Short mmCIF file of C-alpha atoms and ligand atoms in Angstrom, two decimals:
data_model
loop_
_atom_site.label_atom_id
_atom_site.label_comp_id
_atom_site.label_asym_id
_atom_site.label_seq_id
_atom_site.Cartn_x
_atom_site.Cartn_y
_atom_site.Cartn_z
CA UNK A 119 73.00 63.25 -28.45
CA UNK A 120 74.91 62.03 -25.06
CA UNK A 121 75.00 58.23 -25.32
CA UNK A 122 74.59 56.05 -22.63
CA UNK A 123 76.99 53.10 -22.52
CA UNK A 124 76.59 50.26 -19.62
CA UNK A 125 79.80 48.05 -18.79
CA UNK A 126 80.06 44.63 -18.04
CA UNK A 127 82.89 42.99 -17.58
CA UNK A 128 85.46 45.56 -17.09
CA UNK A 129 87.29 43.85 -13.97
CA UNK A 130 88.11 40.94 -16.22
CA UNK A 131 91.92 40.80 -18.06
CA UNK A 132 90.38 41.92 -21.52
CA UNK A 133 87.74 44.74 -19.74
CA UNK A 134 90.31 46.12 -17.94
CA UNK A 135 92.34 46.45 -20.49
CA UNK A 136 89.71 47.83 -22.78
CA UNK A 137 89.45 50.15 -20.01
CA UNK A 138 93.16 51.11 -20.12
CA UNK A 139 92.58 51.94 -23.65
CA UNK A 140 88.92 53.69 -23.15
CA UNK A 141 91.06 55.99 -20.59
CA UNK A 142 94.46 56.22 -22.92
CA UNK A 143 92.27 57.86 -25.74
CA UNK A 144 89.85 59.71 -23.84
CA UNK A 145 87.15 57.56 -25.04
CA UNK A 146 84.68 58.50 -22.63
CA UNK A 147 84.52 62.27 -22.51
CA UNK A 148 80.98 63.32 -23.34
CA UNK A 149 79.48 59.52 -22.80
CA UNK A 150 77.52 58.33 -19.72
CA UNK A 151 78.53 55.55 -18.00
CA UNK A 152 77.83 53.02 -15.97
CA UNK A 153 79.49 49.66 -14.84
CA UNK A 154 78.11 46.18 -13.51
CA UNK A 155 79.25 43.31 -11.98
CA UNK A 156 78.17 40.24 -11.48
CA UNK A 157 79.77 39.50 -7.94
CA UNK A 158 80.87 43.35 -6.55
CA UNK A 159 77.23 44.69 -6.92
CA UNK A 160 76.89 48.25 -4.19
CA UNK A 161 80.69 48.31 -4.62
CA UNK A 162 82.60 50.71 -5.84
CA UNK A 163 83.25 50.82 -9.43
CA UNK A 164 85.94 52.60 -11.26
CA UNK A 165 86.78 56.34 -11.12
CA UNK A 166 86.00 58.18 -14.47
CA UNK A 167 86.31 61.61 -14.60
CA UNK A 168 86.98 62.14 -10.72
CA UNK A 169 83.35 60.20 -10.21
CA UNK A 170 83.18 56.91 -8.35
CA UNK A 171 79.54 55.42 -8.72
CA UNK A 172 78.58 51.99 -7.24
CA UNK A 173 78.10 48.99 -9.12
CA UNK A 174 75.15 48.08 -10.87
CA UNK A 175 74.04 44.73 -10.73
CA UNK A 176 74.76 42.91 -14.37
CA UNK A 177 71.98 40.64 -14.01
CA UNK A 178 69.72 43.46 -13.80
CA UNK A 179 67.66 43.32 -17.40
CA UNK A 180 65.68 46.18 -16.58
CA UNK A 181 68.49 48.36 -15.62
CA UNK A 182 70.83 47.02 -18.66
CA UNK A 183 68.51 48.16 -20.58
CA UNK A 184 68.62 51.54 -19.74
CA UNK A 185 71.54 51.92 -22.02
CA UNK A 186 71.84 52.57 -26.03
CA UNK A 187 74.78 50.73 -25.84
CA UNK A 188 76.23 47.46 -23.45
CA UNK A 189 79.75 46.41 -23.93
CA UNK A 190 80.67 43.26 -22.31
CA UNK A 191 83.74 41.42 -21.61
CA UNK A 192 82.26 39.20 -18.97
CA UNK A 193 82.70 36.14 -21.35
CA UNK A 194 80.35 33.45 -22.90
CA UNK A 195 78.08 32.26 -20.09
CA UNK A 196 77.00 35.56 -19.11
CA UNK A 197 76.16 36.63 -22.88
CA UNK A 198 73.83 33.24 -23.26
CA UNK A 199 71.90 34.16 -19.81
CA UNK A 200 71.57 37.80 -20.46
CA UNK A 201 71.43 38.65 -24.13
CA UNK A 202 68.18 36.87 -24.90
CA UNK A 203 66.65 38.20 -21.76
CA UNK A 204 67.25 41.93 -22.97
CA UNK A 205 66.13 41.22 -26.51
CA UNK A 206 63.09 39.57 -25.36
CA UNK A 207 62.51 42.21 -23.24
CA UNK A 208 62.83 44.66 -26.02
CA UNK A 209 65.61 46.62 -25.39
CA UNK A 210 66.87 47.33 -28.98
CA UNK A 211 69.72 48.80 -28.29
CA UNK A 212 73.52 47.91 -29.33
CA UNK A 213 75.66 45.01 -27.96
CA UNK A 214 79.07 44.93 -28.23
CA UNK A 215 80.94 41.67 -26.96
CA UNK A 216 84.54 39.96 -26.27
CA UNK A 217 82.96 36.48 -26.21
CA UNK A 218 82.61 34.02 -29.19
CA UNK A 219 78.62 32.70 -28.01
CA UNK A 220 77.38 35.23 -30.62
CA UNK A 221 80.04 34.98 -33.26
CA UNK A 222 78.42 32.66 -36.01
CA UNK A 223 74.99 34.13 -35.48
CA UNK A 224 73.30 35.82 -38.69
CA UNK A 225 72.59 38.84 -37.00
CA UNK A 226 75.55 39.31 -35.58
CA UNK A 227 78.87 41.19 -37.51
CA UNK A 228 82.80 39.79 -36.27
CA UNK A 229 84.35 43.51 -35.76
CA UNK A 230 87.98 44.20 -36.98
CA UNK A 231 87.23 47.44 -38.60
CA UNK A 232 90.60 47.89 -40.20
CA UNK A 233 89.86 44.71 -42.26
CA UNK A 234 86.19 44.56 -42.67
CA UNK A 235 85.09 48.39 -42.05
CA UNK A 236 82.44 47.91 -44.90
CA UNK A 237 80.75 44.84 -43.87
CA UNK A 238 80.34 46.62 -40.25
CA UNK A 239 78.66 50.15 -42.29
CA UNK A 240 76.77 47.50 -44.23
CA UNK A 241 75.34 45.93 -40.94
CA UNK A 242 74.75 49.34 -39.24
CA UNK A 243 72.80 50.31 -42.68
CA UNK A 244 70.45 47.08 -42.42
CA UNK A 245 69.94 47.84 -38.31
CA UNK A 246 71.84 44.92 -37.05
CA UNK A 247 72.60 45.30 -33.56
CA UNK A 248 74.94 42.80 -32.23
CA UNK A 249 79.24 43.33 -32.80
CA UNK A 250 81.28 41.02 -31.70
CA UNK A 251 84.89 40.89 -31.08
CA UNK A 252 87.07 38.14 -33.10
CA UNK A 253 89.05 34.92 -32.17
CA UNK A 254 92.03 36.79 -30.80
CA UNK A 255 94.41 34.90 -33.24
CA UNK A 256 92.22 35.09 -36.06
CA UNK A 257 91.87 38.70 -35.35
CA UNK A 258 95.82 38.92 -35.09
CA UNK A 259 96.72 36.52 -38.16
CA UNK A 260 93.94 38.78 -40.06
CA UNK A 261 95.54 42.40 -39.45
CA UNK A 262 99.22 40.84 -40.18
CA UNK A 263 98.25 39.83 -43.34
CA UNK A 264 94.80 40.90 -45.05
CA UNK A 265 97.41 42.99 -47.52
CA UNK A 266 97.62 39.47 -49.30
CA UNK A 267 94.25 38.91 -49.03
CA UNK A 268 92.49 41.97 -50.42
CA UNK A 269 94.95 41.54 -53.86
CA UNK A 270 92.98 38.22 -54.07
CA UNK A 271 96.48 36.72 -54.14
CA UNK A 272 96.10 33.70 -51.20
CA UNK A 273 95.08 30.65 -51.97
CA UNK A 274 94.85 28.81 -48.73
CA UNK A 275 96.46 29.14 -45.61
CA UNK A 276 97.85 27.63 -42.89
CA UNK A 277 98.76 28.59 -39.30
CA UNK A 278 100.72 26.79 -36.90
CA UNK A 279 99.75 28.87 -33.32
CA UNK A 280 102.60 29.77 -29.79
CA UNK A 281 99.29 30.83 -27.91
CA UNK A 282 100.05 32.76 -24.84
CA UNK A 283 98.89 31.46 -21.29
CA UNK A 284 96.83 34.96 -21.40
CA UNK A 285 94.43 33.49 -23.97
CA UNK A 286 93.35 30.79 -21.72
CA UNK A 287 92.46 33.15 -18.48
CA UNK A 288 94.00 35.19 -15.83
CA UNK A 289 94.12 31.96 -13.26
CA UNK A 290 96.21 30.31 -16.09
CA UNK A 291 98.33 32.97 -16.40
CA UNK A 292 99.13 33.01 -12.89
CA UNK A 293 99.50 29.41 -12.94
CA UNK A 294 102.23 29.18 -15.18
CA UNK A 295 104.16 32.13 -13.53
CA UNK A 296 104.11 29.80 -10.57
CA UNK A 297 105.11 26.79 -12.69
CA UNK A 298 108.56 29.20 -13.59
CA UNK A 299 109.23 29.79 -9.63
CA UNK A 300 108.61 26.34 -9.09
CA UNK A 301 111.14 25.38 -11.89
CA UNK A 302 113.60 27.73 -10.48
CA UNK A 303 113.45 26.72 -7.05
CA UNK A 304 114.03 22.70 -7.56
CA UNK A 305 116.75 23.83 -10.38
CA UNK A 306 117.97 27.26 -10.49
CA UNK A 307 120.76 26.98 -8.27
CA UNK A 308 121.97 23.97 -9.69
CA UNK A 309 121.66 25.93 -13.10
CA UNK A 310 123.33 28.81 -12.09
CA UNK A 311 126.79 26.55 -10.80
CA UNK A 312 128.72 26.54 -13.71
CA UNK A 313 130.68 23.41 -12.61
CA UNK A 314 127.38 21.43 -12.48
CA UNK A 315 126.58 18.74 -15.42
CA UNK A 316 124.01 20.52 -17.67
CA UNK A 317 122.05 16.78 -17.79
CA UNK A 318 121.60 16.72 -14.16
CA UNK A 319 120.13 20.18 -14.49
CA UNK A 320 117.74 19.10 -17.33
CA UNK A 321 116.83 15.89 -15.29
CA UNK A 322 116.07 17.94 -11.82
CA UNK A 323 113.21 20.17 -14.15
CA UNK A 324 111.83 16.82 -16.18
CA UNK A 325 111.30 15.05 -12.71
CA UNK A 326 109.48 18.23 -11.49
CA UNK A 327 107.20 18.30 -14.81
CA UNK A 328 106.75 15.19 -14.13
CA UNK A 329 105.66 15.39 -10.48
CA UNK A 330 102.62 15.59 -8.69
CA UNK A 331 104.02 18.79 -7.03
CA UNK A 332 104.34 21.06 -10.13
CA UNK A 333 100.64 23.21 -10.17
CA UNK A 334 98.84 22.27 -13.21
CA UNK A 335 95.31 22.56 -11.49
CA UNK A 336 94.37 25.01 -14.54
CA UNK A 337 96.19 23.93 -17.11
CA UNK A 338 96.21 20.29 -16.30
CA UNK A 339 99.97 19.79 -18.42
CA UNK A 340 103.26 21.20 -17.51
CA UNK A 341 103.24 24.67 -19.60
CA UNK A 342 106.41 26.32 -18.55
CA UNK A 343 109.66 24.67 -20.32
CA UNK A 344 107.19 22.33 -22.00
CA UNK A 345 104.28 23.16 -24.41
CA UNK A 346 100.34 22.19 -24.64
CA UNK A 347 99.16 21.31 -28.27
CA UNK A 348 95.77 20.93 -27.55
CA UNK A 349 93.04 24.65 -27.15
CA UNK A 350 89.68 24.69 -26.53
CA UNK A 351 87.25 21.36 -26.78
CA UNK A 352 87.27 18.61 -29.46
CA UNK A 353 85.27 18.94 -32.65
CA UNK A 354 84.03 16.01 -34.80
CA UNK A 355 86.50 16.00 -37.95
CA UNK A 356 89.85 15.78 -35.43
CA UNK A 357 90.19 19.58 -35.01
CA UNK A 358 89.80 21.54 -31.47
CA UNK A 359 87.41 24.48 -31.63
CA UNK A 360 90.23 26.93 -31.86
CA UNK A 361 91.67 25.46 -34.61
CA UNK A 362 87.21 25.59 -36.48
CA UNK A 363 87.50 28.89 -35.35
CA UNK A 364 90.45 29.84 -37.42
CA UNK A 365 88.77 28.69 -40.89
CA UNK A 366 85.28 30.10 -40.01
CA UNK A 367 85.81 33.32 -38.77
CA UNK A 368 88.08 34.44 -40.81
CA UNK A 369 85.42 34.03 -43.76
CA UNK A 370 83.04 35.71 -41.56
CA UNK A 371 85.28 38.73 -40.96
CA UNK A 372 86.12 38.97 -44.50
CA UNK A 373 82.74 38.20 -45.65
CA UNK A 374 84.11 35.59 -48.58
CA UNK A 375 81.43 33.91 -50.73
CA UNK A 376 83.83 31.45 -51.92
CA UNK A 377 85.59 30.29 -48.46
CA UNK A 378 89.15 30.85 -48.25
CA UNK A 379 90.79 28.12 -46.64
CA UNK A 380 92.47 28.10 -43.22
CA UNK A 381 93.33 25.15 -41.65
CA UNK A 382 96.59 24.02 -38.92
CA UNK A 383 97.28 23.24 -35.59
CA UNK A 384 96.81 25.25 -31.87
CA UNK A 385 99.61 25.56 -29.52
CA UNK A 386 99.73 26.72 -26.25
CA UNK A 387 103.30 27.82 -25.22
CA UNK A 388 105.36 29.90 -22.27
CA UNK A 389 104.62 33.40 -23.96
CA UNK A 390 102.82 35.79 -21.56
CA UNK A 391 100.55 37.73 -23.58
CA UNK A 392 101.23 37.70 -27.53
CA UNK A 393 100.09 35.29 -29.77
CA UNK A 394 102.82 34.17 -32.51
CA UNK A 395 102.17 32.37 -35.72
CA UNK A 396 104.19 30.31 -37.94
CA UNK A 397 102.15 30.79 -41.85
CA UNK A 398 102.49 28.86 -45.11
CA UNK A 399 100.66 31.16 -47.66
CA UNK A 400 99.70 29.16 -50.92
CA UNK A 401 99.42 32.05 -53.32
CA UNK A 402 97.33 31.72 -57.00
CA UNK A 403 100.56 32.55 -58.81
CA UNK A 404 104.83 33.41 -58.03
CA UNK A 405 104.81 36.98 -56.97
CA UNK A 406 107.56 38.46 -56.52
CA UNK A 407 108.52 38.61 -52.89
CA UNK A 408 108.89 42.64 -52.55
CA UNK A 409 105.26 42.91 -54.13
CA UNK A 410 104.28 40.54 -51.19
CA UNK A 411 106.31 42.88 -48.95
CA UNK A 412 104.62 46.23 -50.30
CA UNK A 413 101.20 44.70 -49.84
CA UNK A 414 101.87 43.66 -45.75
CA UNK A 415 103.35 46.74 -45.22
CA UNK A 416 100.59 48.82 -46.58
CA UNK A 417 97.69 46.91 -45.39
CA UNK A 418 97.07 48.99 -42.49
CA UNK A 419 99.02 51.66 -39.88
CA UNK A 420 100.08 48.48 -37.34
CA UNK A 421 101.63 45.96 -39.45
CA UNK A 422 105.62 46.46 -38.05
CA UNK A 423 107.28 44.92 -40.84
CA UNK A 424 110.63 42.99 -39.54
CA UNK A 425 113.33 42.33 -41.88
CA UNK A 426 114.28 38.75 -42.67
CA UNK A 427 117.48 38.78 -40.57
CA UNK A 428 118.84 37.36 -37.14
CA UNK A 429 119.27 40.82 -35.39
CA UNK A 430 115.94 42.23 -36.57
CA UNK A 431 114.31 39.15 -35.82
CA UNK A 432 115.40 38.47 -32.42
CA UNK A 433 114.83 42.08 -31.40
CA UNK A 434 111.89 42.58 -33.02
CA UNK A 435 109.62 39.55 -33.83
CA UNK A 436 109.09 38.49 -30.33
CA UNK A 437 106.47 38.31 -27.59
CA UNK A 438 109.37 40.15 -25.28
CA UNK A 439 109.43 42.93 -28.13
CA UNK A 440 105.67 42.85 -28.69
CA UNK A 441 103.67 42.65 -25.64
CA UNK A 442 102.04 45.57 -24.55
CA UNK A 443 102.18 47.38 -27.70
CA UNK A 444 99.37 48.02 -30.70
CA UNK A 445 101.73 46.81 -33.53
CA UNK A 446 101.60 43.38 -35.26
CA UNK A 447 104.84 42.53 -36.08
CA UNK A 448 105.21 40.48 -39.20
CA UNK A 449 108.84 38.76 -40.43
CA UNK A 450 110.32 36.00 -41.63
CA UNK A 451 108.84 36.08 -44.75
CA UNK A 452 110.61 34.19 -47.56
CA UNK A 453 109.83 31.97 -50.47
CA UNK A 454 109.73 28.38 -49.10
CA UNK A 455 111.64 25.87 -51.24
CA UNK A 456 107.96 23.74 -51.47
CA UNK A 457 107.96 26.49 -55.04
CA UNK A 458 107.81 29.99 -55.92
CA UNK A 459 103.78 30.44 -55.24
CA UNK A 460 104.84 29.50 -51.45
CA UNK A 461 105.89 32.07 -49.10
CA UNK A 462 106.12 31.83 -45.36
CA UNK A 463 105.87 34.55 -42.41
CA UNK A 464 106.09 34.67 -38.77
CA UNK A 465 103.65 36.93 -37.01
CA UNK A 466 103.40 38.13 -33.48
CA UNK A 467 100.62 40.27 -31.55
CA UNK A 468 99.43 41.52 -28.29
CA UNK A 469 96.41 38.98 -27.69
CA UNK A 470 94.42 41.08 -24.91
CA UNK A 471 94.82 44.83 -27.32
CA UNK A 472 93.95 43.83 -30.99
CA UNK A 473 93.14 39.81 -29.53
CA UNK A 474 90.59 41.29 -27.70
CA UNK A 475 90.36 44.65 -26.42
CA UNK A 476 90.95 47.01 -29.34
CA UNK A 477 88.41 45.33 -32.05
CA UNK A 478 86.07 46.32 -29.39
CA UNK A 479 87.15 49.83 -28.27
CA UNK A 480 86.69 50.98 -31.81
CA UNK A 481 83.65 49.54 -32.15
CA UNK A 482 82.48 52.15 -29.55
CA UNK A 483 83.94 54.58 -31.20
CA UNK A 484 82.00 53.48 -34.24
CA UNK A 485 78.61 53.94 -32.59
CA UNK A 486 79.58 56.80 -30.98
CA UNK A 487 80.26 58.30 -34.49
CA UNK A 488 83.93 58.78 -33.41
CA UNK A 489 85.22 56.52 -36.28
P1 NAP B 540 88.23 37.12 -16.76
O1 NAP B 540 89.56 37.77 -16.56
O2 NAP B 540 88.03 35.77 -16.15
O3 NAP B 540 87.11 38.13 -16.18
C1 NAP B 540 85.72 37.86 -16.27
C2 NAP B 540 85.00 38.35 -15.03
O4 NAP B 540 85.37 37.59 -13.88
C3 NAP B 540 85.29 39.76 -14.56
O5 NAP B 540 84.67 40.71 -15.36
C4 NAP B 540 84.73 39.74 -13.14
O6 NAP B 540 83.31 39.94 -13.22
C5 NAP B 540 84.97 38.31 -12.70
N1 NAP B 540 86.02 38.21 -11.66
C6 NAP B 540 85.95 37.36 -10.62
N2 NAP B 540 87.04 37.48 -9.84
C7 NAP B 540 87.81 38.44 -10.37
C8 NAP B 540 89.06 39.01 -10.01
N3 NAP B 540 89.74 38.62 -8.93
N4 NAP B 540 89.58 39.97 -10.81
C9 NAP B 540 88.92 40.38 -11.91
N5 NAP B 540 87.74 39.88 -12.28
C10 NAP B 540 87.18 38.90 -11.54
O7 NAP B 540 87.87 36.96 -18.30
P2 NAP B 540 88.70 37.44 -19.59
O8 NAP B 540 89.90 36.59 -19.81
O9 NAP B 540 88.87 38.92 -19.53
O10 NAP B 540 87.67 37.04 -20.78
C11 NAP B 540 86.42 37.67 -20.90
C12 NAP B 540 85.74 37.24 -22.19
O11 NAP B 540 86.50 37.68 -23.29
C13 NAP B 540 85.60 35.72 -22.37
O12 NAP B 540 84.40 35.42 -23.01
C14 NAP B 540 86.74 35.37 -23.26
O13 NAP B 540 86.50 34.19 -24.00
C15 NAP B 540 86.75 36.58 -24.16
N6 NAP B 540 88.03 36.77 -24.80
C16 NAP B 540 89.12 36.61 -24.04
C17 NAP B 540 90.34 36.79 -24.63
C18 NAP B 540 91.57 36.63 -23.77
O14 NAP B 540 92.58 36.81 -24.30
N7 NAP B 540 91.52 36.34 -22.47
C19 NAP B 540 90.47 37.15 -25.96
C20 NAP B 540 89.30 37.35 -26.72
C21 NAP B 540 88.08 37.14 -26.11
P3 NAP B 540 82.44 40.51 -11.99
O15 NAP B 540 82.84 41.94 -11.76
O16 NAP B 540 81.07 40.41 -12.53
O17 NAP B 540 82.74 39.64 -10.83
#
């Protein structure tokens, strides 16, 4: 039967790039549609199939709930206002969401099908309703690397993040663009004159950081030629959420009885819209390193396996190289002198498709029994 599918959130960085996608594949042929906002209500919303239809409003229970299925990218606040409105309204239909309110819930599954495809059929089986997109760099460490996993070969692991300003929100992305001009106007021509003393150069750019004039309203730190350690809020035990978030929804997606454990520290760098990730993989015993290779590579059809050399590397295991594209590069990978059951990688992934977009997009698909 025609399913009805309600969007929320599409304007956003990661809806409208789940739209992108939705359009790429030809998602929607043969599915109505309609699409909300919160702020653009009577407007007019996007054009699908040659049809522009106004905006609903996305505050609208009774009108949400006209839909088997609500996929919303609107982020966190809007899922805690809305979600228990529908549901105690009755509307029993499926919810598919980019934000993290709903990840730890019991009745609620963390989607990455090409990882956890049988927890998801398990959850459909027992009439769960509620699918909810990943931790976009647990979602990208996870897909680089579950080959190791499923042999039951990792012992622990630990990630050291380059978060992209993308991550933190479109404003912040925009801010740190502006940071760069900034940069280039108090120092670029001075940089470009090769008679002029490098040191003076560097000193012009550390006096800017430094300066009440360099915009930092969103990120509130120099992020351009300097880096943030510090995402998300504090927790109790030292780490910040996004680091908790690494450890527990990674067991979640994988559904582990025993936890795994996943523990290291959250960066926020320059990088526009790929997450990279420095990993130290304690495995249970010294395998040999192209057994560890054969296992990334045939974990699933993204994994772009980079060989461990300067001119693959630098053209391939990049944000530059990456961004914009489906793969999840993985490189780097060596044994690490700490002894033979340690081997290290270097990952890199587009955080708004499989960070955020895709996990969702095929979740559709999944209800619309196009998986
Ligand atoms: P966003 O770009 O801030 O968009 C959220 C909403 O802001 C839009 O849907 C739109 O809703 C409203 N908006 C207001 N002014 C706008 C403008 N000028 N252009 C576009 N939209 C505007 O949020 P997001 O970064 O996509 O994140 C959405 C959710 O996904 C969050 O819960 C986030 O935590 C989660 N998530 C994000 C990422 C990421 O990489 N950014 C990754 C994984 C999960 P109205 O039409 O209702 O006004």
């Amino acid at each position: 039967m025609n399913k009805s599918v309600g969007f929320i959130g599409w304007r956003g960085m990661v809806g409208a790039v789940l739209l992108q996608r939705l359009q790429a594949e030809n998602d929607l042929a043969g599915v109505t549609t309609r699409f909300f906002s919160t702020s653009q209500v009577g407007e007019p919303g996007p054009v699908i199939d040659g049809v522009q239809a106004p905006l609903a409003d996305a505050r609208d229970v009774q009108a949400l709930a006209e839909h088997d299925i609500l996929v919303t990218c609107q982020g966190g606040d809007y899922t805690k206002d809305v979600h228990p409105r529908l549901r105690a309204a009755g509307w029993n239909g499926y919810w598919i969401d980019a934000a993290s309110t709903l990840r730890m819930e019991d009745r609620s599954v963390i989607v990455l099908d090409p990882v956890n495809r049988s927890l998801i059929d398990e959850a459909l089986e027992k009439g769960l309703k509620d699918f909810i997109g990943g931790n976009c760099t647990v979602s990208l460490m996870l897909l680089a690397i579950h080959g190791l996993i499923d042999q039951g070969w990792v012992e622990w692991i630990s990630t050291m993040t380059y978060q992209s300003a993308s991550g933190a929100g479109a404003a912040q992305m925009k801010e740190l663009v502006v940071q760069m001009a900034q940069i280039g106007q108090a120092a670029g021509v001075a940089a470009a004159d090769l008679r002029q003393p490098v040191l003076e150069v560097e000193q012009q750019v550390t006096e800017l950081l430094r300066s009440a004039d360099l915009a930092t309203d969103k990120f509130g730190a120099p992020l351009a030629a300097s880096l943030i350690p510090w995402i998300d809020r504090a927790m109790d035990n030292g780490q910040t959420r996004e680091e908790w978030k690494g450890g527990v929804e990674t067991n979640k997606i994988l559904g582990r009885a025993t936890p795994l454990p996943v523990d290291g520290q959250c960066v926020r760098v320059g990088a526009m819209r790929c997450h990279s990730q420095g990993l130290t993989l304690k495995l249970k015993q010294d395998i040999p390193l192209d057994e560890v290779e054969a296992a990334l590579r045939a974990a699933n059809e993204w994994v772009h396996w980079v060989p461990n050399t300067k001119e693959d590397t630098v053209r391939a295991l990049t944000p530059a190289a990456v961004s914009g594209r489906l793969d999840i590069a993985i490189g780097r990978v060596r044994k690490m002198a700490l002894g033979p059951e340690y081997v290290t990688a270097f990952t890199v992934g587009d955080q708004l498709l499989w960070g955020a977009a895709e996990p969702v997009r095929r979740m559709l698909n999944i209800l619309l029994g196009r998986g």
